[in-house]
mmCIF file with all atom_site columns, C-alpha atoms in Angstrom:
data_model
loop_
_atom_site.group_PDB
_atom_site.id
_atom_site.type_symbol
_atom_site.label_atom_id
_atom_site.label_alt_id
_atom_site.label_comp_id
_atom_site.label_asym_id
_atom_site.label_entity_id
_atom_site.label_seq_id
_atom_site.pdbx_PDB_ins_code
_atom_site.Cartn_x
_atom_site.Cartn_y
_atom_site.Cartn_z
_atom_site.occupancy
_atom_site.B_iso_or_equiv
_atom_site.pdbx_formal_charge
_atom_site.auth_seq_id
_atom_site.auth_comp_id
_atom_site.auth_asym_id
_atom_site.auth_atom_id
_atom_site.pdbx_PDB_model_num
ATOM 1   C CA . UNK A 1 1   ? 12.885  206.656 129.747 1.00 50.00 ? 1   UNK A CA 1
ATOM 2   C CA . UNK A 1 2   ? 14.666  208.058 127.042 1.00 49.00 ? 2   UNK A CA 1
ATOM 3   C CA . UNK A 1 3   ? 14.660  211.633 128.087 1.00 48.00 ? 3   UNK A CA 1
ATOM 4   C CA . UNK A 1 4   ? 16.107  210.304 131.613 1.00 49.00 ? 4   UNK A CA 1
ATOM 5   C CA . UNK A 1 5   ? 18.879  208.463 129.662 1.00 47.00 ? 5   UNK A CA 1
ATOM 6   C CA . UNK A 1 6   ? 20.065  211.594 127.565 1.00 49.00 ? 6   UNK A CA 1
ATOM 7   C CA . UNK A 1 7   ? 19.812  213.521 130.572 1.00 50.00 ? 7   UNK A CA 1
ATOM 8   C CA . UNK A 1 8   ? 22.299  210.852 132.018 1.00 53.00 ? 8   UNK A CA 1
ATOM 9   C CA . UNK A 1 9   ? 24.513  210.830 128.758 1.00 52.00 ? 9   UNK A CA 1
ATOM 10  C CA . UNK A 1 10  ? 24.964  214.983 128.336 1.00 55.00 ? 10  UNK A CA 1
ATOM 11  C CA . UNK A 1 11  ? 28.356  215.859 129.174 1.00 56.00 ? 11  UNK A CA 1
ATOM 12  C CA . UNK A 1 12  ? 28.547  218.298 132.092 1.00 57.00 ? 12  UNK A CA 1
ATOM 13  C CA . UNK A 1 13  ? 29.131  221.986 131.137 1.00 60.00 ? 13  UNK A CA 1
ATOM 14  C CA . UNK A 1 14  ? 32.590  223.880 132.048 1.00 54.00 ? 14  UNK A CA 1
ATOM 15  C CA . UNK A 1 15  ? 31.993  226.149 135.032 1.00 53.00 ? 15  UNK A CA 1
ATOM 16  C CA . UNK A 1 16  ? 31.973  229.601 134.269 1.00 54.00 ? 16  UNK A CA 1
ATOM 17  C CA . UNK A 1 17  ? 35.344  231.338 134.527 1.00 49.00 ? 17  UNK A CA 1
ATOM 18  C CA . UNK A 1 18  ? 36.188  232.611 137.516 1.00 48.00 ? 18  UNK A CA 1
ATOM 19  C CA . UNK A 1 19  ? 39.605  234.179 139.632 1.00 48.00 ? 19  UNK A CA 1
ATOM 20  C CA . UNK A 1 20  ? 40.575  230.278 141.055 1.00 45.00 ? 20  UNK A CA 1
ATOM 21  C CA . UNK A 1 21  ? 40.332  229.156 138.079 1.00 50.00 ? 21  UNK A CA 1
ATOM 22  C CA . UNK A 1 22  ? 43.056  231.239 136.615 1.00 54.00 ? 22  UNK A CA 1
ATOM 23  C CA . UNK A 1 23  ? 42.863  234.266 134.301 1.00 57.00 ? 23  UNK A CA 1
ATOM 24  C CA . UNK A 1 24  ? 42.323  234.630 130.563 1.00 66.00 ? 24  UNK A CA 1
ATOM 25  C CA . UNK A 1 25  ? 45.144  236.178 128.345 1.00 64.00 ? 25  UNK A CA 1
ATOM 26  C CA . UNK A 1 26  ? 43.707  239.747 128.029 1.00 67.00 ? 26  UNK A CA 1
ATOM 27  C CA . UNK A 1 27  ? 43.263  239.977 131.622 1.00 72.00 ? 27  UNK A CA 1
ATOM 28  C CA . UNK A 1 28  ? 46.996  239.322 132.217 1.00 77.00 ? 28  UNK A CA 1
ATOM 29  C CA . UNK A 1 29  ? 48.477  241.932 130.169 1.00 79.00 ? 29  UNK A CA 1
ATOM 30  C CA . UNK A 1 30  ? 45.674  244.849 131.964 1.00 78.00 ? 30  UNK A CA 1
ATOM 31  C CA . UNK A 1 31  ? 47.705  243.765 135.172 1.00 78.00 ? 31  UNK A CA 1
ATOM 32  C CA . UNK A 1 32  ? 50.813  243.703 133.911 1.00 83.00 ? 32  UNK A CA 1
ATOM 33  C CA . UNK A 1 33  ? 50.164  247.310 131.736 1.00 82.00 ? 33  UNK A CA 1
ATOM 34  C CA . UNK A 1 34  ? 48.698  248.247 135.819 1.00 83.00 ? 34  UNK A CA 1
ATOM 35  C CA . UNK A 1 35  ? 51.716  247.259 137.558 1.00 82.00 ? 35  UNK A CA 1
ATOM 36  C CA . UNK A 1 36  ? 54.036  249.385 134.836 1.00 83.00 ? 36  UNK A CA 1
ATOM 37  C CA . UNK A 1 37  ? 52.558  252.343 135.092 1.00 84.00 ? 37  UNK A CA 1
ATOM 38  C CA . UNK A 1 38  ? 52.503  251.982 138.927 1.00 84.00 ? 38  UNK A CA 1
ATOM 39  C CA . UNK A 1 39  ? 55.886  251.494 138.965 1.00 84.00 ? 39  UNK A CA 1
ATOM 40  C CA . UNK A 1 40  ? 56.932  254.286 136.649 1.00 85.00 ? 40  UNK A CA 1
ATOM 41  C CA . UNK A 1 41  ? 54.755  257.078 138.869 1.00 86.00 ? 41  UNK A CA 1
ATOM 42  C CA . UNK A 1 42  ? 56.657  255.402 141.839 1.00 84.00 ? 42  UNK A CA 1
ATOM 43  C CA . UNK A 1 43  ? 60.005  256.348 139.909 1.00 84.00 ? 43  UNK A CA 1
ATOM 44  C CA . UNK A 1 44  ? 58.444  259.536 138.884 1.00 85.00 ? 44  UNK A CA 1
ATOM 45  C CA . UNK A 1 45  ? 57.870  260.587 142.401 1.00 84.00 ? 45  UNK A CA 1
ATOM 46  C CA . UNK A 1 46  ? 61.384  259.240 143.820 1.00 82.00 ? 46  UNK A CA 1
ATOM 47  C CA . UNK A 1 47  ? 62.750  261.781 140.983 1.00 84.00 ? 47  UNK A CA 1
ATOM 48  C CA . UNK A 1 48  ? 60.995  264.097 142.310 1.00 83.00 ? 48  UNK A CA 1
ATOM 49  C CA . UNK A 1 49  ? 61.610  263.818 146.160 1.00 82.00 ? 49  UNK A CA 1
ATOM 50  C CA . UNK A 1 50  ? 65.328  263.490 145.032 1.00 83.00 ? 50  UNK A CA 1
ATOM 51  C CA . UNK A 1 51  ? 65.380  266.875 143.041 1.00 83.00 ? 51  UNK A CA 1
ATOM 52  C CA . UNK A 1 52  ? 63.512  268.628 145.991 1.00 84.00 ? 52  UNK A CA 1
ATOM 53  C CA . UNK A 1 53  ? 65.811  267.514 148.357 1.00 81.00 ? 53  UNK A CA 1
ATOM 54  C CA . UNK A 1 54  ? 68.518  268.221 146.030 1.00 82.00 ? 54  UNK A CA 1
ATOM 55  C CA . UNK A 1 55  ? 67.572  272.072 145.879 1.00 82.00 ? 55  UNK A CA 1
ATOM 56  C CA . UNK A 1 56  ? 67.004  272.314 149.397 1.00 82.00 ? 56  UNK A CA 1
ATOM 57  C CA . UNK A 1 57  ? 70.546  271.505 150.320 1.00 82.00 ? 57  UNK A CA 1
ATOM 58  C CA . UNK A 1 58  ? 71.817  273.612 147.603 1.00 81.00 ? 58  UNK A CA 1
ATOM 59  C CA . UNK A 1 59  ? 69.704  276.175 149.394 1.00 82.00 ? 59  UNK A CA 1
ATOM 60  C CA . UNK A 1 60  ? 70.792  275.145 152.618 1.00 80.00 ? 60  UNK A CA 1
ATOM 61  C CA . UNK A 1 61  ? 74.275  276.054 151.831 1.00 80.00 ? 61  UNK A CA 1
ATOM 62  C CA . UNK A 1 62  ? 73.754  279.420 150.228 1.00 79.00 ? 62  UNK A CA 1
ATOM 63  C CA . UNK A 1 63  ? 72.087  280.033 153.556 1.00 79.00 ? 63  UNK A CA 1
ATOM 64  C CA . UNK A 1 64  ? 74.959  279.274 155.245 1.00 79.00 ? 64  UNK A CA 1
ATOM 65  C CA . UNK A 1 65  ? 77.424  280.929 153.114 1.00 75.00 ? 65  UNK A CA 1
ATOM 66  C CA . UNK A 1 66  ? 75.850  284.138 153.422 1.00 76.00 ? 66  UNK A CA 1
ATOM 67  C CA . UNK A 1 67  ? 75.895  284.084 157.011 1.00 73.00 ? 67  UNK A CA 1
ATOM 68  C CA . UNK A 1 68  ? 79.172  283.262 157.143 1.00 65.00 ? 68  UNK A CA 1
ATOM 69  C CA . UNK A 1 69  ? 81.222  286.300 157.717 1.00 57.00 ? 69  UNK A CA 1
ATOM 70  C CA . UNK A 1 70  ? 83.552  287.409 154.910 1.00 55.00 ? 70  UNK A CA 1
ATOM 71  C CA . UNK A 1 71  ? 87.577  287.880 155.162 1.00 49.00 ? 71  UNK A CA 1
ATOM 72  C CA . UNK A 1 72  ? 88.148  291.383 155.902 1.00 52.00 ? 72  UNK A CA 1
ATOM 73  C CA . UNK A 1 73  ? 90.622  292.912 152.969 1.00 55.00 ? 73  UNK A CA 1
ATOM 74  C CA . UNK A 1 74  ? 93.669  293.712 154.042 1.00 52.00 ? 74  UNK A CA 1
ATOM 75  C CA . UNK A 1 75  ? 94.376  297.720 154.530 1.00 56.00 ? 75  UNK A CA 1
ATOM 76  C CA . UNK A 1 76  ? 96.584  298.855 152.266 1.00 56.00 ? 76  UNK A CA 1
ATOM 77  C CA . UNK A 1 77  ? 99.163  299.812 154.909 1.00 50.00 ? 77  UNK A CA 1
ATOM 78  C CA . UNK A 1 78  ? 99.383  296.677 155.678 1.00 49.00 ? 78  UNK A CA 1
ATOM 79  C CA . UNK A 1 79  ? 99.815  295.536 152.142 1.00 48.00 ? 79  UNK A CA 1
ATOM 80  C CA . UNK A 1 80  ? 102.501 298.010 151.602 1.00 48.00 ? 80  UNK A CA 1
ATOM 81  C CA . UNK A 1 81  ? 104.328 296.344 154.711 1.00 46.00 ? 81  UNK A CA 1
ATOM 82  C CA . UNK A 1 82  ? 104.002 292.993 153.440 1.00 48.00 ? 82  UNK A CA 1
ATOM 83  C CA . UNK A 1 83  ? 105.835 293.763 150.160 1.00 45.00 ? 83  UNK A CA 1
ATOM 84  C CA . UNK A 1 84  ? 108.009 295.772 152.176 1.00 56.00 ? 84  UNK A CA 1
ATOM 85  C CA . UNK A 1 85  ? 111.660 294.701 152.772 1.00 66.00 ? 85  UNK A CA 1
ATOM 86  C CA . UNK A 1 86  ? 114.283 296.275 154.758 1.00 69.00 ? 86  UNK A CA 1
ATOM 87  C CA . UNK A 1 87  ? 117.383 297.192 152.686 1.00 76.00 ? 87  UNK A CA 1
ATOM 88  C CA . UNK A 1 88  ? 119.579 295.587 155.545 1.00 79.00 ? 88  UNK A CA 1
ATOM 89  C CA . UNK A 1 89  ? 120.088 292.667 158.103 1.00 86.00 ? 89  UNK A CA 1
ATOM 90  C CA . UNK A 1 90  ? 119.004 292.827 161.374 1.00 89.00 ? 90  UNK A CA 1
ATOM 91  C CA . UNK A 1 91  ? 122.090 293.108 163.753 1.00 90.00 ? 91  UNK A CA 1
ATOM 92  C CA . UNK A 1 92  ? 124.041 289.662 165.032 1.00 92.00 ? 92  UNK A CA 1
ATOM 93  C CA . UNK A 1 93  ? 122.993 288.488 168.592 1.00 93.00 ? 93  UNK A CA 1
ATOM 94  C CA . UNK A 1 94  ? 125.002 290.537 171.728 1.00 94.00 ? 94  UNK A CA 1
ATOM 95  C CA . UNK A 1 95  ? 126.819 288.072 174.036 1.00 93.00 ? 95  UNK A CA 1
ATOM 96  C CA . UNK A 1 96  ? 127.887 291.392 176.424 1.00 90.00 ? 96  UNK A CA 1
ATOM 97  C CA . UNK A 1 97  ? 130.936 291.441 175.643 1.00 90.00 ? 97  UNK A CA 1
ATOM 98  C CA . UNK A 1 98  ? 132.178 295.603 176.168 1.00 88.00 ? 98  UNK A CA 1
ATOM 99  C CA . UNK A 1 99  ? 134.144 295.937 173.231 1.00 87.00 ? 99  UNK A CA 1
ATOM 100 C CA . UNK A 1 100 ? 130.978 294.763 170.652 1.00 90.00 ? 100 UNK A CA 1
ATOM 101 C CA . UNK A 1 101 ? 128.643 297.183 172.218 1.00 91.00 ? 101 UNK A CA 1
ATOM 102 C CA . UNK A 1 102 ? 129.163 300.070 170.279 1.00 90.00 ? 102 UNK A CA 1
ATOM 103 C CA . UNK A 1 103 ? 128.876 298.593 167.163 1.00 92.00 ? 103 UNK A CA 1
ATOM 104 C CA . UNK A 1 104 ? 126.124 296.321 168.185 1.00 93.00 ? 104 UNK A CA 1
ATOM 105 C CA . UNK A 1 105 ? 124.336 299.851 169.389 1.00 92.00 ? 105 UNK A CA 1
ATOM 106 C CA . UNK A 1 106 ? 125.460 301.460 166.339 1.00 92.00 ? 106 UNK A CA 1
ATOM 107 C CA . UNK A 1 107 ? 123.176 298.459 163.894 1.00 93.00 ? 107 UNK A CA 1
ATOM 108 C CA . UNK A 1 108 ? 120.426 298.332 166.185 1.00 93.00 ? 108 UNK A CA 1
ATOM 109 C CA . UNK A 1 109 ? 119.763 302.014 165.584 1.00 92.00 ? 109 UNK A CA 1
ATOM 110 C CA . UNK A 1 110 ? 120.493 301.792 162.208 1.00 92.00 ? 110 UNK A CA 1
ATOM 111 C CA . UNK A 1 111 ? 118.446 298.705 161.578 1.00 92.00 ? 111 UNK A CA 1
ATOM 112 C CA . UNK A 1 112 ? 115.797 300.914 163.747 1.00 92.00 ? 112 UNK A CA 1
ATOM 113 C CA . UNK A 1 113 ? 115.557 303.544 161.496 1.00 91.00 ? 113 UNK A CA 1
ATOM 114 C CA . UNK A 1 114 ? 115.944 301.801 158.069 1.00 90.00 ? 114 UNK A CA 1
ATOM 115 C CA . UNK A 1 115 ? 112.524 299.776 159.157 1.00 89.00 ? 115 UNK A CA 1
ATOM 116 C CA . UNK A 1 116 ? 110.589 302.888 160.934 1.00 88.00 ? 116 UNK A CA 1
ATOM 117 C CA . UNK A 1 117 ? 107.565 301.069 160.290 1.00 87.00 ? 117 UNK A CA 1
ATOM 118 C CA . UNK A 1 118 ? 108.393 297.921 162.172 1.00 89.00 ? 118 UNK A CA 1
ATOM 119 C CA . UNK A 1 119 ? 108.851 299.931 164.927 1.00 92.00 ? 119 UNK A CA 1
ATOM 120 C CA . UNK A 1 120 ? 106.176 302.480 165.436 1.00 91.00 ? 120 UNK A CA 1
ATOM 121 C CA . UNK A 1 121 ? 107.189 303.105 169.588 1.00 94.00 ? 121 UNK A CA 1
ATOM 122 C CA . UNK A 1 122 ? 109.466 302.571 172.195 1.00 95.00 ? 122 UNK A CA 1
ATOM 123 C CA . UNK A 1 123 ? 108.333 299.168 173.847 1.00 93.00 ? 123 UNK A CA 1
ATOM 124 C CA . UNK A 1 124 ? 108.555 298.052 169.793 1.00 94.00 ? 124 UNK A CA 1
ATOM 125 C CA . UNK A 1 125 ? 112.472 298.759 170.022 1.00 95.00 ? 125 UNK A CA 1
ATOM 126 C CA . UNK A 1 126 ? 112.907 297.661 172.691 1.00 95.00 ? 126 UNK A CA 1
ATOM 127 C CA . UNK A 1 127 ? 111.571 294.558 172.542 1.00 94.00 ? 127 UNK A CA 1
ATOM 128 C CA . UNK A 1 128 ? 113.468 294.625 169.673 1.00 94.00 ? 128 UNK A CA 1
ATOM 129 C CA . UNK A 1 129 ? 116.926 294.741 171.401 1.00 95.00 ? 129 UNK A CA 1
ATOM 130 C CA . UNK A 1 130 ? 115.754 292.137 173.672 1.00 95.00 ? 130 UNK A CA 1
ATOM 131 C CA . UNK A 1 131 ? 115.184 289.873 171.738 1.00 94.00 ? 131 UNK A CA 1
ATOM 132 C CA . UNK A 1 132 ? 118.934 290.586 169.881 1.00 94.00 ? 132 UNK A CA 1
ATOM 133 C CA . UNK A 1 133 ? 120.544 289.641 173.419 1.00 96.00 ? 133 UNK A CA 1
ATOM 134 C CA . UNK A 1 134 ? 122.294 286.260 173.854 1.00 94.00 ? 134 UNK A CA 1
ATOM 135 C CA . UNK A 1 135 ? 123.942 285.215 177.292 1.00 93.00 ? 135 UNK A CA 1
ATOM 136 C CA . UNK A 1 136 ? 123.959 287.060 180.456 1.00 93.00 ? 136 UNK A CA 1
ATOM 137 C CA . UNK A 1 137 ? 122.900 290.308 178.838 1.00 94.00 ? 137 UNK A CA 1
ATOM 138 C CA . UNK A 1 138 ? 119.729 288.156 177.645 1.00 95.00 ? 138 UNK A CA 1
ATOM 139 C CA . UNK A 1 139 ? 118.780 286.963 181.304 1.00 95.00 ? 139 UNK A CA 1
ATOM 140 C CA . UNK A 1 140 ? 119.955 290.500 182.427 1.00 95.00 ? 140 UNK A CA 1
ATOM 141 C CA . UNK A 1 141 ? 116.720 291.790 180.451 1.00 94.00 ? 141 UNK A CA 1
ATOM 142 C CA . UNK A 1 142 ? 114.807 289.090 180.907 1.00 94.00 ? 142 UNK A CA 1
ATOM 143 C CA . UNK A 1 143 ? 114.338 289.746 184.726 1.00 94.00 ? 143 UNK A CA 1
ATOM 144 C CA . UNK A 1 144 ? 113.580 293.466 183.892 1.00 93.00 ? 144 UNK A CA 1
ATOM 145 C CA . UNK A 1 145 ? 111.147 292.372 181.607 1.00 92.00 ? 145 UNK A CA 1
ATOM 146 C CA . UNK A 1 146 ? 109.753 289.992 184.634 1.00 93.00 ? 146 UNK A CA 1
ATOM 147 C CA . UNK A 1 147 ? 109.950 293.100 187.227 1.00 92.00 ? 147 UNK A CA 1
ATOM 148 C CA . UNK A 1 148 ? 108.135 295.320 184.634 1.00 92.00 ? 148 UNK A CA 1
ATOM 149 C CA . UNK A 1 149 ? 110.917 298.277 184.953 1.00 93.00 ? 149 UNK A CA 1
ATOM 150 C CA . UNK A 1 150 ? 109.766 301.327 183.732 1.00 94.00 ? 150 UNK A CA 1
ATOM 151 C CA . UNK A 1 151 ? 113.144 301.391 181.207 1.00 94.00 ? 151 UNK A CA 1
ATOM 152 C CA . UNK A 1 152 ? 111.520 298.994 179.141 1.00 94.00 ? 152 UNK A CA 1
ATOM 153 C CA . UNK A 1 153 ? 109.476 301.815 177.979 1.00 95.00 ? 153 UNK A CA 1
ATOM 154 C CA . UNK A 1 154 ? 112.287 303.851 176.615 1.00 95.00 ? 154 UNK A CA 1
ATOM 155 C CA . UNK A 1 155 ? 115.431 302.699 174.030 1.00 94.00 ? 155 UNK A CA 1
ATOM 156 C CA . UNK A 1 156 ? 117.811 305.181 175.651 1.00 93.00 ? 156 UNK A CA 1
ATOM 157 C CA . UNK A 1 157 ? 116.859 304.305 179.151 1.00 94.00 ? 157 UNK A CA 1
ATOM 158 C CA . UNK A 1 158 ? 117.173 300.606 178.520 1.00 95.00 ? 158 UNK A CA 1
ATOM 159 C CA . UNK A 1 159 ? 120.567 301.150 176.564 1.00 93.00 ? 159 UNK A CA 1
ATOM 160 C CA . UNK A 1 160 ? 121.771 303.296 179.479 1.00 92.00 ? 160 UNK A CA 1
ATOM 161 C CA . UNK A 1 161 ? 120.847 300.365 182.120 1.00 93.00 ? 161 UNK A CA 1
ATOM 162 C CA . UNK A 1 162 ? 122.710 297.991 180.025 1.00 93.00 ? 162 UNK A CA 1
ATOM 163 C CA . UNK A 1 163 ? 125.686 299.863 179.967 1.00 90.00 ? 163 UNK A CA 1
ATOM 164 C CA . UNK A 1 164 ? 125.372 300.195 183.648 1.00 91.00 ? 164 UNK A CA 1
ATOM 165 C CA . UNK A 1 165 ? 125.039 296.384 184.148 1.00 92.00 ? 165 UNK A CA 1
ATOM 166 C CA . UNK A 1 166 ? 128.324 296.064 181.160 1.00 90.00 ? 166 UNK A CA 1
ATOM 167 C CA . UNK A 1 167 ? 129.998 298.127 183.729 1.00 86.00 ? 167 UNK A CA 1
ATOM 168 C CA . UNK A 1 168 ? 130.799 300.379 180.686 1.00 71.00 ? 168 UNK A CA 1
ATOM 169 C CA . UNK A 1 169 ? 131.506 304.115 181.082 1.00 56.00 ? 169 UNK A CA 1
ATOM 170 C CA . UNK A 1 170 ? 129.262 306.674 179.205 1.00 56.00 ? 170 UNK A CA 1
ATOM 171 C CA . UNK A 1 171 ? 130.567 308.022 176.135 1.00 57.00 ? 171 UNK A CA 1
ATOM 172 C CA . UNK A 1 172 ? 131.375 311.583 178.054 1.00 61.00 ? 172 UNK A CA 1
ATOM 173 C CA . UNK A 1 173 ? 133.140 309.808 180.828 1.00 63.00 ? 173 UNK A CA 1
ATOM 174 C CA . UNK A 1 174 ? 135.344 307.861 178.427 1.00 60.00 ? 174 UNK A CA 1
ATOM 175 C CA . UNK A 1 175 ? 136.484 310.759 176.199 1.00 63.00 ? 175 UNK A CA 1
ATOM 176 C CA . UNK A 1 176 ? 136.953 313.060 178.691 1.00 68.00 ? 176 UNK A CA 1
ATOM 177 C CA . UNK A 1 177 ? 139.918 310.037 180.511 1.00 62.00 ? 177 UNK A CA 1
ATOM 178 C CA . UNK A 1 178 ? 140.805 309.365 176.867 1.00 61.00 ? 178 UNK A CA 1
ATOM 179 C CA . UNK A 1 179 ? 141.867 313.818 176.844 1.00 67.00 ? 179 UNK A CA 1
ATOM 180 C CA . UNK A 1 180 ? 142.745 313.695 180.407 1.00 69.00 ? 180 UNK A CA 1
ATOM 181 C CA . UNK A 1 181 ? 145.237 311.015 179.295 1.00 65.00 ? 181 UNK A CA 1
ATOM 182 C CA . UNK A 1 182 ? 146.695 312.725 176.285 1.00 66.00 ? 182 UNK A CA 1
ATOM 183 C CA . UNK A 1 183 ? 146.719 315.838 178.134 1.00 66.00 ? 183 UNK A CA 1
ATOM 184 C CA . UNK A 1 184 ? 149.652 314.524 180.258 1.00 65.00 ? 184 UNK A CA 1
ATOM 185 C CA . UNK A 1 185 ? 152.157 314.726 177.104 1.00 60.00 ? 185 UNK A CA 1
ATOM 186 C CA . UNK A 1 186 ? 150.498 317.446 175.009 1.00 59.00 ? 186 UNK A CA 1
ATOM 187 C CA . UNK A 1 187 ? 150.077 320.973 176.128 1.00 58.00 ? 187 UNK A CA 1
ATOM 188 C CA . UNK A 1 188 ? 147.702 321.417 173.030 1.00 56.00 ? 188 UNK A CA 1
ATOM 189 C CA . UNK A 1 189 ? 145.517 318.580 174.597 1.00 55.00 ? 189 UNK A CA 1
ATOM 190 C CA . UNK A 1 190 ? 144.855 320.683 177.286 1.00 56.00 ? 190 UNK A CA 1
ATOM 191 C CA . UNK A 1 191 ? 144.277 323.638 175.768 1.00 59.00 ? 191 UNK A CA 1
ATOM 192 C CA . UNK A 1 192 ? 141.652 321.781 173.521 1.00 59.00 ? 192 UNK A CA 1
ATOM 193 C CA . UNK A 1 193 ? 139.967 320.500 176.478 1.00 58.00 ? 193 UNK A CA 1
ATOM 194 C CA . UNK A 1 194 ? 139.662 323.841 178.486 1.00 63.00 ? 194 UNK A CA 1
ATOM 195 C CA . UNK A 1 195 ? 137.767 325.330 175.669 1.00 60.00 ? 195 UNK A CA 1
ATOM 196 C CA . UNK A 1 196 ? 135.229 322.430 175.572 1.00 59.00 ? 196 UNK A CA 1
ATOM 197 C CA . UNK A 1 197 ? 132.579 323.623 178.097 1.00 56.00 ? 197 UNK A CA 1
ATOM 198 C CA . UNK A 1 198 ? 130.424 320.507 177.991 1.00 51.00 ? 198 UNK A CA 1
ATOM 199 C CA . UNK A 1 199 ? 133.215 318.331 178.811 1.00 50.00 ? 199 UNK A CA 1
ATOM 200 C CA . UNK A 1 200 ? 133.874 320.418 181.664 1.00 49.00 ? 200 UNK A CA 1
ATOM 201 C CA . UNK A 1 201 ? 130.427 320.408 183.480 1.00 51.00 ? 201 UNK A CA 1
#
C-alpha cells in the first residue's frame, strides 16, 4: 500500500525536449549563424552575376564599336579647299538688263578664275552663272536647264545664247557700227578700219 501511494504522490517527469516544444538557446543562434551565411553567399553570388553581366556589356559594345565603320579622313585636297578662301566676292545677281552685262560677264570670269578650284569644268561654271541670274534671264535658263540644251555644257556657248536672248550684239558687231559711225566724220577712221582685216571678214 505504501509503494502504490508514492507511486501516486511522484510528480510526473518533464517530457523530453523536442521541436513543438520550442528550441533551446544554443540551437537558436546555429540557425540564425545558418541563415547569415546563407544570405551572404546569396549576396556573394548576386555580385557576381552583376559583375559578369557588367563585363559582358562592356564587351558587347567593344564588339560593336569595332564593327562600326570609321570616318574616312578627309584628303588633303579637300582640306586645303576648306581653309581656302577666295580673295573676292562673288558677282551681284543679273536682272538682264543690256547695259550690266558686260560688267556682270567681266566678274563672273574673274570670280571664275580667282576660285579655279571651285570650278574644275564647264557644267561647274555654268551652273555657276545660273545660279547668279535674277528675273527673266533666270527663267530664261531655267527652261534650258529643263530642255537639257547642249549650251549648258559650255560657258561661252551659254554666254553667247544669253546675249542672243538680251538681244545684244556681239562685241565684233558693235565695234565695227561704233567705226562705221565715226568713220562718217573722220577720214582717219576709215583708214584705221580698212587696215583691220578681222573686222572686215
Amino acid at each position: 500500500p505504501d509503494s502504490e501511494v508514492r507511486e501516486q504522490v511522484t510528480p510526473p517527469r518533464p517530457p523530453p525536449y523536442s521541436e513543438t516544444a520550442g528550441q533551446s538557446p544554443g540551437d537558436t543562434e546555429h540557425v540564425t549563424s545558418l541563415a547569415n551565411a546563407s544570405l551572404r553567399r546569396s549576396l556573394r553570388l548576386l555580385e557576381q552575376v552583376r559583375r559578369q553581366d557588367r563585363n559582358a556589356l562592356c564587351a558587347e559594345i567593344d564588339k560593336l564599336q569595332a564593327t562600326q565603320p570609321t570616318a574616312a579622313e578627309t584628303p588633303p585636297q579637300m582640306q586645303q579647299l576648306k581653309l581656302r578662301r577666295c580673295p573676292v566676292e562673288p558677282p551681284l545677281k543679273y536682272d538682264g538688263r543690256k547695259e550690266g552685262f558686260t560688267t556682270f560677264k567681266a566678274q563672273c570670269e574673274l570670280y571664275m578664275h580667282l576660285c579655279q578650284n571651285d570650278f574644275p569644268d564647264e557644267k561647274t561654271k555654268v551652273g555657276f552663272l545660273i545660279n547668279q541670274l535674277t528675273g527673266t534671264v533666270a527663267r530664261w535658263a531655267t527652261a534650258k536647264r529643263i530642255a537639257q540644251d547642249p549650251i549648258l555644257n559650255y560657258t561661252t556657248a551659254f554666254l553667247d545664247a544669253l546675249e542672243k536672248f538680251l538681244g545684244m550684239a556681239s562685241c565684233k558687231e558693235m565695234a565695227i557700227c561704233e567705226i562705221k559711225r565715226l568713220m562718217a566724220g573722220n577720214r582717219l577712221c576709215y583708214i584705221l578700219y580698212n587696215q583691220i582685216p578681222t573686222l572686215n571678214e
